[in-house]
XYZ file of C-alpha atoms in Angstrom:
444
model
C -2.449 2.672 -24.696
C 1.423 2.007 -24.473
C 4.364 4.206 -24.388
C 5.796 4.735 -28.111
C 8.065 1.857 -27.673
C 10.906 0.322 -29.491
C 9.444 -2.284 -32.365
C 11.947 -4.740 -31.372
C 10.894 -5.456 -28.084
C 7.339 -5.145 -29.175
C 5.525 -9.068 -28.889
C 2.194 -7.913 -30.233
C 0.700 -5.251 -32.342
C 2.929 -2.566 -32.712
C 1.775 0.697 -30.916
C 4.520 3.132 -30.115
C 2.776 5.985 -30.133
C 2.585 7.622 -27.008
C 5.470 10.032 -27.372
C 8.024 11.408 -29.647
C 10.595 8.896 -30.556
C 13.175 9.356 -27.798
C 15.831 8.829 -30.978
C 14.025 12.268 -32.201
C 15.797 14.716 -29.754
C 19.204 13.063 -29.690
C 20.786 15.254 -32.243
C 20.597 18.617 -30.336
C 20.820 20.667 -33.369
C 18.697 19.829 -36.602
C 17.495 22.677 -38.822
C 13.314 22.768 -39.463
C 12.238 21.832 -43.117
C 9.749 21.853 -44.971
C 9.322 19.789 -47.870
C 5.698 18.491 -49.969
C 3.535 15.932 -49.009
C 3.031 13.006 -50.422
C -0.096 10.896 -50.970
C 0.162 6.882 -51.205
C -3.249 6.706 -52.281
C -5.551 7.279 -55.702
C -7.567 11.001 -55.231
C -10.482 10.443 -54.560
C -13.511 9.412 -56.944
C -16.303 12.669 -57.393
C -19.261 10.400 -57.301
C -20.383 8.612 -54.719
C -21.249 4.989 -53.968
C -24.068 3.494 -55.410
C -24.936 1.062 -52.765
C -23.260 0.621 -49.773
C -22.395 -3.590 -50.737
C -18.587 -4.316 -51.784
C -17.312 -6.973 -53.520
C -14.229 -8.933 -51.966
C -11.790 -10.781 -54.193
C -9.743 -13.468 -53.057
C -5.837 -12.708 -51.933
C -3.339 -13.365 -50.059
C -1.818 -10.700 -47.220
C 1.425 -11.137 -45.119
C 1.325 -14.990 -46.516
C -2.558 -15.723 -44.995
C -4.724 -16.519 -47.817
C -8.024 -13.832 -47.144
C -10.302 -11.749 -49.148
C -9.926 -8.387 -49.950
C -11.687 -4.906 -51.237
C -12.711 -1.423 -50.973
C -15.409 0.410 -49.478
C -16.177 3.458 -50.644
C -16.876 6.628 -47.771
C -17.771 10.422 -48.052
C -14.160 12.257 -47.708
C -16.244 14.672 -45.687
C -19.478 12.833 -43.232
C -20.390 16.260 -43.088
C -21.539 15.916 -46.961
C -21.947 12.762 -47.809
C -22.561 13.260 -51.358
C -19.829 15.374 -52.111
C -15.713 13.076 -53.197
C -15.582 9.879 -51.823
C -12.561 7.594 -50.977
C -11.260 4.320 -50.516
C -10.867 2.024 -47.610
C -9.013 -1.115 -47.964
C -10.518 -4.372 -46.392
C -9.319 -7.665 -45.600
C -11.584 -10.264 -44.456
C -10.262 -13.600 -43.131
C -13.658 -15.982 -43.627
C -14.407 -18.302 -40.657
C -12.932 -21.690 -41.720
C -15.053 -24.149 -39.703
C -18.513 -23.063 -40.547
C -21.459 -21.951 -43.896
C -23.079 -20.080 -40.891
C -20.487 -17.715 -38.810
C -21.204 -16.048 -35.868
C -21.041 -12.124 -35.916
C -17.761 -11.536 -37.055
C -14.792 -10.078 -35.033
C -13.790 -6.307 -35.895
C -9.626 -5.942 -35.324
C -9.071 -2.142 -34.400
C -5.152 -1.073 -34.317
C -3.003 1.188 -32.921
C -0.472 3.368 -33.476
C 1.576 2.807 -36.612
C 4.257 5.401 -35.825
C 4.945 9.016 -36.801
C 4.976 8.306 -40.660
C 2.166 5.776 -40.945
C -0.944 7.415 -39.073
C -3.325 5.567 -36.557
C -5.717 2.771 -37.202
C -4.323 0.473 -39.805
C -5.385 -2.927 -39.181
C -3.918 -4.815 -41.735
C -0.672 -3.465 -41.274
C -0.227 -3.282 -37.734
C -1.750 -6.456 -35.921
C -3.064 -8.353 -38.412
C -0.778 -11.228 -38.469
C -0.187 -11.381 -34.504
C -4.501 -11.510 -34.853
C -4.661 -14.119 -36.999
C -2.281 -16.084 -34.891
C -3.780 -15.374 -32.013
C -7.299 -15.354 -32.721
C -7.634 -19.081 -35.106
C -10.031 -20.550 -32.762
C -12.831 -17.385 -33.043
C -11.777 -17.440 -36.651
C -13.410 -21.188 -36.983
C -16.515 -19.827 -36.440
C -16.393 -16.109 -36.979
C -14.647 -13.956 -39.675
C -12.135 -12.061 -38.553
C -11.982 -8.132 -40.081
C -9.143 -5.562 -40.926
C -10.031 -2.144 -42.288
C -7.064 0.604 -43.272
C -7.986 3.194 -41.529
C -8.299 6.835 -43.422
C -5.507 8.179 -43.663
C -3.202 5.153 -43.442
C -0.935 3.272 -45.932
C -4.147 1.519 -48.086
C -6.957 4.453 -47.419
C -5.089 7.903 -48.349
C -2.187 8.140 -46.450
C -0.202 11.714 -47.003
C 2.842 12.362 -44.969
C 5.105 15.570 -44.651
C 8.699 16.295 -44.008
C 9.696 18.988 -41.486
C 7.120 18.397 -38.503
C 9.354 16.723 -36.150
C 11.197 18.812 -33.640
C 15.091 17.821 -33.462
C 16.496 21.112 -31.833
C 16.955 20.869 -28.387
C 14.244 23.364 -27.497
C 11.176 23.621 -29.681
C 10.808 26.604 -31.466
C 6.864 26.719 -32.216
C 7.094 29.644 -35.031
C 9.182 27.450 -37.101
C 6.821 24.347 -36.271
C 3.598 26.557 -37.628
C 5.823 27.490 -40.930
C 6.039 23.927 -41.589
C 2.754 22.844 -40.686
C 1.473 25.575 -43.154
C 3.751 24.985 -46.370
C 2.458 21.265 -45.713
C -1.018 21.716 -45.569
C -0.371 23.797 -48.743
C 1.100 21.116 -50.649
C -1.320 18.196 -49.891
C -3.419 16.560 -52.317
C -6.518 15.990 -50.000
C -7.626 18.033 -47.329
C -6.230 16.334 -43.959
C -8.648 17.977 -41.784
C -11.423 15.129 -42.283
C -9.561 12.230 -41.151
C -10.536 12.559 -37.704
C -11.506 9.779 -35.245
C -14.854 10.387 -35.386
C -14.510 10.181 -39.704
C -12.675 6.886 -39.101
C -15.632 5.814 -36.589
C -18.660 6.489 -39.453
C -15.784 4.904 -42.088
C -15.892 1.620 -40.070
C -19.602 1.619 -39.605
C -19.919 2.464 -43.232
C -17.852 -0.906 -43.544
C -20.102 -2.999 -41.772
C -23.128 -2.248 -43.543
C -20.825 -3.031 -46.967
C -19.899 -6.541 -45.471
C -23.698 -7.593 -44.759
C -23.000 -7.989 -40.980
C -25.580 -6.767 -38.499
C -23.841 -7.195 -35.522
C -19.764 -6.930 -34.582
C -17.406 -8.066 -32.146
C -14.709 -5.357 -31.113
C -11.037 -6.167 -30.003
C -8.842 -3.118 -29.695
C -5.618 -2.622 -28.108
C -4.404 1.072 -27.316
C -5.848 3.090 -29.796
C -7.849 0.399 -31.042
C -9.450 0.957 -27.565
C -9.997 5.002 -28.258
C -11.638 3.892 -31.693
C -13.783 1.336 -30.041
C -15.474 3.577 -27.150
C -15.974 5.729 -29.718
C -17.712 3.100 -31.976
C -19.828 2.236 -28.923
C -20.822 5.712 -28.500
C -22.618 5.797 -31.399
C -23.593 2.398 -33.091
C -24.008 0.360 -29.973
C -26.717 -1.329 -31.401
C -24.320 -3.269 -33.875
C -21.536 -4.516 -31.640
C -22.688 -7.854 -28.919
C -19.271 -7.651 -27.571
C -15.883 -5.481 -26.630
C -12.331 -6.686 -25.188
C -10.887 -3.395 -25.227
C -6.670 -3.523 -24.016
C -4.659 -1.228 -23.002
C -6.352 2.325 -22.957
C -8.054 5.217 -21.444
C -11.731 6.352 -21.594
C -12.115 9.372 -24.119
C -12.431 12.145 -21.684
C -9.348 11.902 -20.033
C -6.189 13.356 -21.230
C -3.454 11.287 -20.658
C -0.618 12.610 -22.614
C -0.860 15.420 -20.159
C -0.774 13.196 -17.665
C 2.582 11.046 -18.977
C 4.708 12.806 -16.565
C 3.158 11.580 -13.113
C 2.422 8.087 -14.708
C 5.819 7.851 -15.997
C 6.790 8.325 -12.219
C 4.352 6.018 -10.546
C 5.830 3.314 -13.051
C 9.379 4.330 -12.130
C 8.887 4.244 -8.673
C 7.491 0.991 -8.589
C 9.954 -0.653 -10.887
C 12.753 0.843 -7.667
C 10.390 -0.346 -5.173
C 10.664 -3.961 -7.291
C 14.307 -3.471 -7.466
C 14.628 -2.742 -3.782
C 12.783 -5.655 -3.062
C 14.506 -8.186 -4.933
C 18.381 -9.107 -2.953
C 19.999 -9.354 -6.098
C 18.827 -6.248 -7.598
C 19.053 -4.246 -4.933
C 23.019 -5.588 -3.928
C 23.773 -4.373 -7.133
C 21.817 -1.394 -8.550
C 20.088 1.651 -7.277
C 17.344 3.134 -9.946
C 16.515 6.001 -8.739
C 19.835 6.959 -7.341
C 21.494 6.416 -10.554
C 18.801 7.758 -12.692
C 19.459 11.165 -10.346
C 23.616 10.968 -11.039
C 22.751 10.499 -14.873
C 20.207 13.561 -14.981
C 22.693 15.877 -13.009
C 25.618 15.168 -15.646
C 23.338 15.120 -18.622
C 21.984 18.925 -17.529
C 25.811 20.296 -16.981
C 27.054 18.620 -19.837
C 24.784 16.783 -22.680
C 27.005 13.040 -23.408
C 28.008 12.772 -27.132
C 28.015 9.313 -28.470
C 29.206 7.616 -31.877
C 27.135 5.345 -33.427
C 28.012 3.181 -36.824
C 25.670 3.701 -39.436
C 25.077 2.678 -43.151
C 28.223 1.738 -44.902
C 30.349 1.845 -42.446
C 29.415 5.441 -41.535
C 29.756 6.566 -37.965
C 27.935 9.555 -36.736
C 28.030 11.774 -32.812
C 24.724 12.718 -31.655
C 24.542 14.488 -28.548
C 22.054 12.707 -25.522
C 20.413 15.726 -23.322
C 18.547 14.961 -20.407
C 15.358 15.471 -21.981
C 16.166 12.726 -24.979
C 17.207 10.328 -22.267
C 14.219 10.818 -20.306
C 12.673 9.817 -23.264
C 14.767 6.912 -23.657
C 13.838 5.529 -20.120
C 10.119 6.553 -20.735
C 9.798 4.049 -23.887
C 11.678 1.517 -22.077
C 8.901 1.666 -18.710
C 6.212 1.113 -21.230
C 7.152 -2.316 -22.223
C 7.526 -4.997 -20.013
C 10.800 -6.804 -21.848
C 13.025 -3.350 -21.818
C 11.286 -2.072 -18.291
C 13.183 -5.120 -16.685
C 16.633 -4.489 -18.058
C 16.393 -0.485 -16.772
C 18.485 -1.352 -13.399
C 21.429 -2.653 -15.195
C 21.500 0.225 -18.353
C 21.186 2.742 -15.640
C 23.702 1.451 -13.521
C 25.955 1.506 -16.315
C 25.392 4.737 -17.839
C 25.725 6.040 -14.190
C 29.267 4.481 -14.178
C 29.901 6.562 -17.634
C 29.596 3.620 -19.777
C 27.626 5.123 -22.994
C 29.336 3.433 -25.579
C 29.090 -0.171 -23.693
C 25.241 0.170 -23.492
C 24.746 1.234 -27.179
C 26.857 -0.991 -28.365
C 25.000 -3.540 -25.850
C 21.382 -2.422 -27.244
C 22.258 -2.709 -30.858
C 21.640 0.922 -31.724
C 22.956 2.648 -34.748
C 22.173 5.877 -36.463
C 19.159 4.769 -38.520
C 17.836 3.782 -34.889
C 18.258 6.740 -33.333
C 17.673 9.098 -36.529
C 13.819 10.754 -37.052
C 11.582 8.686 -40.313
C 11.947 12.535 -41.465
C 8.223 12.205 -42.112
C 5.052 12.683 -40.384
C 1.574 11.183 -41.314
C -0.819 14.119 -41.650
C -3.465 11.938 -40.251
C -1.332 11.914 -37.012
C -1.557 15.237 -36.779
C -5.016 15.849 -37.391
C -5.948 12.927 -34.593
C -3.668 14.391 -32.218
C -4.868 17.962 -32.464
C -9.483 16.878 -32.449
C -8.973 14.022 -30.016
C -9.804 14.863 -26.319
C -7.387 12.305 -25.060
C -4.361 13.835 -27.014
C -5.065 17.097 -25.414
C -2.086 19.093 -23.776
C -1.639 22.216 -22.008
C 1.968 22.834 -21.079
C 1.154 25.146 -18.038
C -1.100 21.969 -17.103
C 1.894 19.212 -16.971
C 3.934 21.661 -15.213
C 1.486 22.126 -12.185
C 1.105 18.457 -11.620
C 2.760 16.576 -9.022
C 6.621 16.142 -8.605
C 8.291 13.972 -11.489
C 11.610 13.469 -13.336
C 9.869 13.096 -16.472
C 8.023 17.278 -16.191
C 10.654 18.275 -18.615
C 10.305 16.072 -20.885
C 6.264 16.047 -20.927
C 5.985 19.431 -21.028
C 8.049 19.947 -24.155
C 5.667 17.272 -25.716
C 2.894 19.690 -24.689
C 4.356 23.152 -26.414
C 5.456 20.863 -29.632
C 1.702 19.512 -29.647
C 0.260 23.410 -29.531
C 2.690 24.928 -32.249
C 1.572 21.766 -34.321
C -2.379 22.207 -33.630
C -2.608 26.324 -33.577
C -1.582 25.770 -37.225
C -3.920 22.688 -37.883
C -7.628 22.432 -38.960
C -9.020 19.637 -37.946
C -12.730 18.778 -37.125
C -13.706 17.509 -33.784
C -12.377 14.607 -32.518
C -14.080 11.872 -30.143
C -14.783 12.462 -26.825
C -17.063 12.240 -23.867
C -19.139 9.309 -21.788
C -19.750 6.607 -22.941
C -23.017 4.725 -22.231
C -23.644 1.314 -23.078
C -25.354 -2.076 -22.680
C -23.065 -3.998 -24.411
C -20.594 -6.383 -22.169
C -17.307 -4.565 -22.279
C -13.785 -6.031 -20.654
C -10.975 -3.261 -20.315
C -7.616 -4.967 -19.676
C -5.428 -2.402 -18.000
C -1.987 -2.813 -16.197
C -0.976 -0.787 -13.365
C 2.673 -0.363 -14.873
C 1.067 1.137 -17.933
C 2.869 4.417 -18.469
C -0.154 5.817 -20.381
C -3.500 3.729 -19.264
C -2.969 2.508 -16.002
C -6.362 1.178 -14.379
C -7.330 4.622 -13.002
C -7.630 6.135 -16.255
């Protein structure tokens, strides 16, 4: 599951959702807000589904022609025959065949702070399609919103996101709880394990027996946990990029985020002309010792010819090299930015990078379901004290004010539980996991 990257440099799905934005703690002093929540969804019906069948229509999405529908699920598994809701589905038919195989089940990733986990048609489906045309001759290929996402009940909230440059949890639990207050469905349901039973519930609507799984970072999560309990229905998995339920590797970003650092420098060191002009880790160091004496402030142009100074602290620009290790198009060009910013050169590199204010400035909104995943999920599990403990690293800082923003968030937060545990199954699984993978490298 990849570093929260930077959508431009993203070839694939996008999934930046590994950390905070690194634009999010530029501006060193931003006031906490709270404002309502908004839902982008109808409220959900009182009666429940009839029969679990669903009717697709035909449509067109992102230009493919497809068909499309709703399947109705219990808002809470926990009583199924209490309000439903509404999951929107988009099924590209196999083209080639009257008699598909078993069909192939697209799980996404992370959407980004204002658009929640899990929405397939969204995020991924048009990189799928292209990707996937030969299995779509003979199997159909499946997208399902998941809860909580832009087509399925998506609510998001102002006032979450931490922009001071320390976090300040009372003021994080304030907002959390004039949120919760003002949302139109109860965000504590749309857990992992909901979205699990929503996509099973899915299945059974389509007709298909047995499913094919690809999943890419949290797609992966969703998957295992998809496995652990409806094994039966799935013949196969390609699960890419991710890490098994039970381990936590948020709290682990720190030391990963170092092992991936030190290997690009080792790569660097390695390679004549890198290493005749550029020194990683020794400019990284230089950068981190001015940034902690005296935070760099930086004018960007913005909207309408706008400009506006943000101030860079070390812990926003740890950030900023963080995202940039977890893709492999930005990871290669960290020699040369940090060689530059060593040399003073701030306003160069921006300018270089194409970033403006609306680049580096927070959405200002925060998908409830992101919230509720982060705070059930065993995986998204922090403990400050924890990341500060573990071996040396750069990145502690950083990590560890991740940790104490997650806790204010989740010691205000009901949630359900969330997926975790072994996973035991039959079915033939392939993980694909790189070892510069700031979050899943292959020993998670």
């Amino acid at each position: 599951m990849e570093s929260r990257r930077f959508a431009w440099a993203a070839s694939g799905p996008r999934d930046q959702w590994r950390r905070p934005g690194w634009w999010a703690a530029l501006i060193a002093a931003a006031a906490l807000t709270a404002a309502g929540c908004a839902a982008a969804s109808p409220s959900p019906s009182a009666s429940p589904p009839s029969l679990p069948k669903t009717t697709l229509t035909a449509c067109h999405v992102e230009g493919w022609p497809a068909e499309c529908g709703k399947v109705w699920v219990p808002q809470d598994w926990a009583h199924p025959d209490g309000p439903v809701m509404p999951l929107e589905v988009v099924v590209m038919p196999a083209t080639a065949t009257r008699h598909p195989a078993a069909p192939l089940f697209y799980l996404a990733g992370y959407n980004g702070d204002n658009a929640g986990f899990g929405d397939a048609v969204l995020n991924g489906m048009t990189w799928a399609v292209q990707n996937f045309w030969q299995l779509n001759q003979t199997m159909d290929l499946v997208f399902v919103e998941q809860r909580g996402t832009a087509g399925s009940g998506l609510q998001t909230c102002s006032g979450l996101q931490q922009t001071s440059a320390t976090v300040d949890p009372a003021a994080i639990r304030a907002a959390a709880r004039r949120c919760l207050a003002a949302a139109r469905r109860d965000p504590r349901y749309d857990t992992t394990t909901a979205a699990v039973r929503d996509l099973d519930q899915v299945r059974q609507a389509l007709g298909y027996d047995e499913i094919n799984i690809y999943g890419p970072s949290y797609g992966v999560t969703l998957g295992l946990a998809y496995l652990q309990r409806y094994s039966s229905h799935v013949r196969t998995a390609v699960l890419d990029s991710g890490s098994l339920l039970s381990v936590p590797l948020w709290q682990q970003g720190a030391v990963h985020d170092q092992q991936v650092f030190d290997q690009l420098a080792s790569r660097c060191a390695a390679t004549p002309a890198c290493a005749r002009s550029y020194h990683p880790a020794a400019d990284l160091a230089a950068i981190l010792a001015r940034l902690n004496a005296h935070p760099a402030r930086v004018t960007l142009p913005g909207p309408g010819g706008q400009h506006q100074t943000v101030t860079i602290t070390a812990r926003a620009f740890l950030s900023f090299v963080a995202g940039y290790l977890g893709e492999a198009q930005t990871a290669v060009q960290l020699p040369a930015i940090l060689h530059a910013l060593a040399l003073g050169q701030w306003s160069q590199v921006i300018a270089r990078l194409g970033l403006t204010t609306a680049d580096l400035t927070p959405a200002g909104s925060t998908a409830l379901q992101d919230v509720t995943i982060q705070c059930s999920d065993a995986w998204a599990a922090m403990n400050p004290a924890t990341v500060s403990q573990q071996g040396p690293s750069v990145f502690t800082p950083m990590v560890t004010a991740q940790a104490e923003l997650l806790h204010a968030w989740c010691s205000a937060w009901p949630h359900d539980p969330g997926v975790s545990g072994i996973v035991r199954t039959t079915v033939p699984v392939v993980f694909l996991n790189g070892t510069a993978d700031t979050a899943d490298p292959p020993a998670n």
